[in-house]
Coordinates of C-alpha atoms in Angstrom, one line a residue:
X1 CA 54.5 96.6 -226.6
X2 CA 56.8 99.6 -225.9
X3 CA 57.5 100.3 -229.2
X4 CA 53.9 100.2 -230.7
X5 CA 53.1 103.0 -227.7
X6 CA 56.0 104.9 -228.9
X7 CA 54.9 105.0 -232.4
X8 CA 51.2 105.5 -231.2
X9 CA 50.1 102.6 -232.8
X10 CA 47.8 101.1 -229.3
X11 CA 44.5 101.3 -231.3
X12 CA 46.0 100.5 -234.5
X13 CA 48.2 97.8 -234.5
X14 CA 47.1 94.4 -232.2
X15 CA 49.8 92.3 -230.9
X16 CA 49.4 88.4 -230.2
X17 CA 51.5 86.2 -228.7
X18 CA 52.0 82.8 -229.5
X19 CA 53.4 80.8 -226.1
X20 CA 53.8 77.2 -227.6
X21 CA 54.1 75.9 -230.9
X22 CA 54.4 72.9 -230.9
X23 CA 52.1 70.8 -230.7
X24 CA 50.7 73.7 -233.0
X25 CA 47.6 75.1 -231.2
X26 CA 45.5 75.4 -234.4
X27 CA 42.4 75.8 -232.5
X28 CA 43.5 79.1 -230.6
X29 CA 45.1 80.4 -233.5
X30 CA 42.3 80.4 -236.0
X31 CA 39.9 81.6 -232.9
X32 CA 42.2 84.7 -232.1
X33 CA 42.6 85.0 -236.3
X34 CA 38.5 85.0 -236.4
X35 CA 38.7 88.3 -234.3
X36 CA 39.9 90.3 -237.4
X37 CA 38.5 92.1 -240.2
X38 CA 39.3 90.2 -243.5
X39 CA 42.1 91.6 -245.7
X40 CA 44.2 92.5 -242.7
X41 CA 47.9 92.9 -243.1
X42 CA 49.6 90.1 -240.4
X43 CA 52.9 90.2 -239.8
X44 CA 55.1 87.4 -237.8
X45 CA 57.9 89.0 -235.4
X46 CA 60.7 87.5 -234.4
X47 CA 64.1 88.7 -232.9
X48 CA 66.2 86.0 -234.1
X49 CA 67.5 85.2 -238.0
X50 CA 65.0 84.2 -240.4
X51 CA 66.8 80.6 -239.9
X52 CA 67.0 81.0 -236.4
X53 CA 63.9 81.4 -234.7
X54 CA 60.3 79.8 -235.7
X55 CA 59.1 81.1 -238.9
X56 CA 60.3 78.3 -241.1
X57 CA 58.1 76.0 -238.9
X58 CA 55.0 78.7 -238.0
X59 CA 54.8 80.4 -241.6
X60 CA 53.0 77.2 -243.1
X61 CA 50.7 76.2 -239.9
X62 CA 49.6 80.2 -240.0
X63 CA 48.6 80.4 -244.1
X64 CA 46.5 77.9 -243.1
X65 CA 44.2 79.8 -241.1
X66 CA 44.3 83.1 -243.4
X67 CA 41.9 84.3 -245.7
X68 CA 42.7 84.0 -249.2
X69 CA 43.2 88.0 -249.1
X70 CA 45.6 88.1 -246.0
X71 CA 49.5 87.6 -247.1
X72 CA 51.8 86.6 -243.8
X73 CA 54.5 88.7 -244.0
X74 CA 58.3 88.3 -241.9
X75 CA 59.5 91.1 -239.7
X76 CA 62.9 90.2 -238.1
X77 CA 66.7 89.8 -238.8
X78 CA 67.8 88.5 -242.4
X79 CA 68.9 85.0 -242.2
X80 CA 72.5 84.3 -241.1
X81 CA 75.2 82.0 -239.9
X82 CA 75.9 83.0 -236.9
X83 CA 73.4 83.7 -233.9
X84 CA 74.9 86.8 -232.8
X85 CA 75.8 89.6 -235.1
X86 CA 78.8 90.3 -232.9
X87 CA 78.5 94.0 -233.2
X88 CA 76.1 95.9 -231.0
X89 CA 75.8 98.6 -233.1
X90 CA 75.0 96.5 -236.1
X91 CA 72.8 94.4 -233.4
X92 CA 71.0 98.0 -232.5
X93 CA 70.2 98.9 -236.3
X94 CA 69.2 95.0 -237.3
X95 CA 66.4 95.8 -233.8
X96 CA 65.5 99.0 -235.1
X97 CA 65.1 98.2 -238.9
X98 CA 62.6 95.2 -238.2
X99 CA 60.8 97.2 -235.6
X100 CA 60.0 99.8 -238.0
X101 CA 58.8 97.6 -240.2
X102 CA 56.9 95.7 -238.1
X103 CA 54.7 98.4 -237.3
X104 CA 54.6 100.0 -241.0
X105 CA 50.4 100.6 -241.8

């Protein structure tokens, strides 16, 4: 939330969160996907790797309830081996890069 204030983004970027996954809560998630316009650029967020964290298992259940004109797109780290990148300054940049892009209109 503090970086979509930052970039001034409040009215133009909505953020949901999605507390439990499993089971998948298909019902809130197509009721909160009803509330936007169709074509809408969605993105899923995530801090951990691509391999790490949820998409693998959310990407699927969330196509489901799209539009035929509304691509899902990833915004996180690149998958990886390791949890930790071990650096913070490479840890920092990885943050900052996904960030960006998750709030690119």
């Amino acid at each position: 939330l503090e970086e979509r204030e930052a970039a001034g983004l409040v009215d133009e970027v909505a953020i949901t969160r999605v507390e439990q996954i499993s089971p998948f809560p298909h019902a809130l998630v197509h009721e909160e996907l009803a509330r936007y316009a169709p074509g809408v650029q969605m993105s899923w967020v995530q801090e951990e790797h691509k391999n790490s964290g949820a998409w693998a298992y959310i990407k699927p259940r969330l196509e489901n309830h799209l539009a035929g004109d509304v691509k899902l797109s990833y915004c996180g780290r690149e998958a990886a081996a390791s949890a930790a990148t071990g650096n913070k300054k490479l840890h920092k940049r990885e943050y900052k890069n996904f960030m960006t892009k998750a709030f690119e209109i």
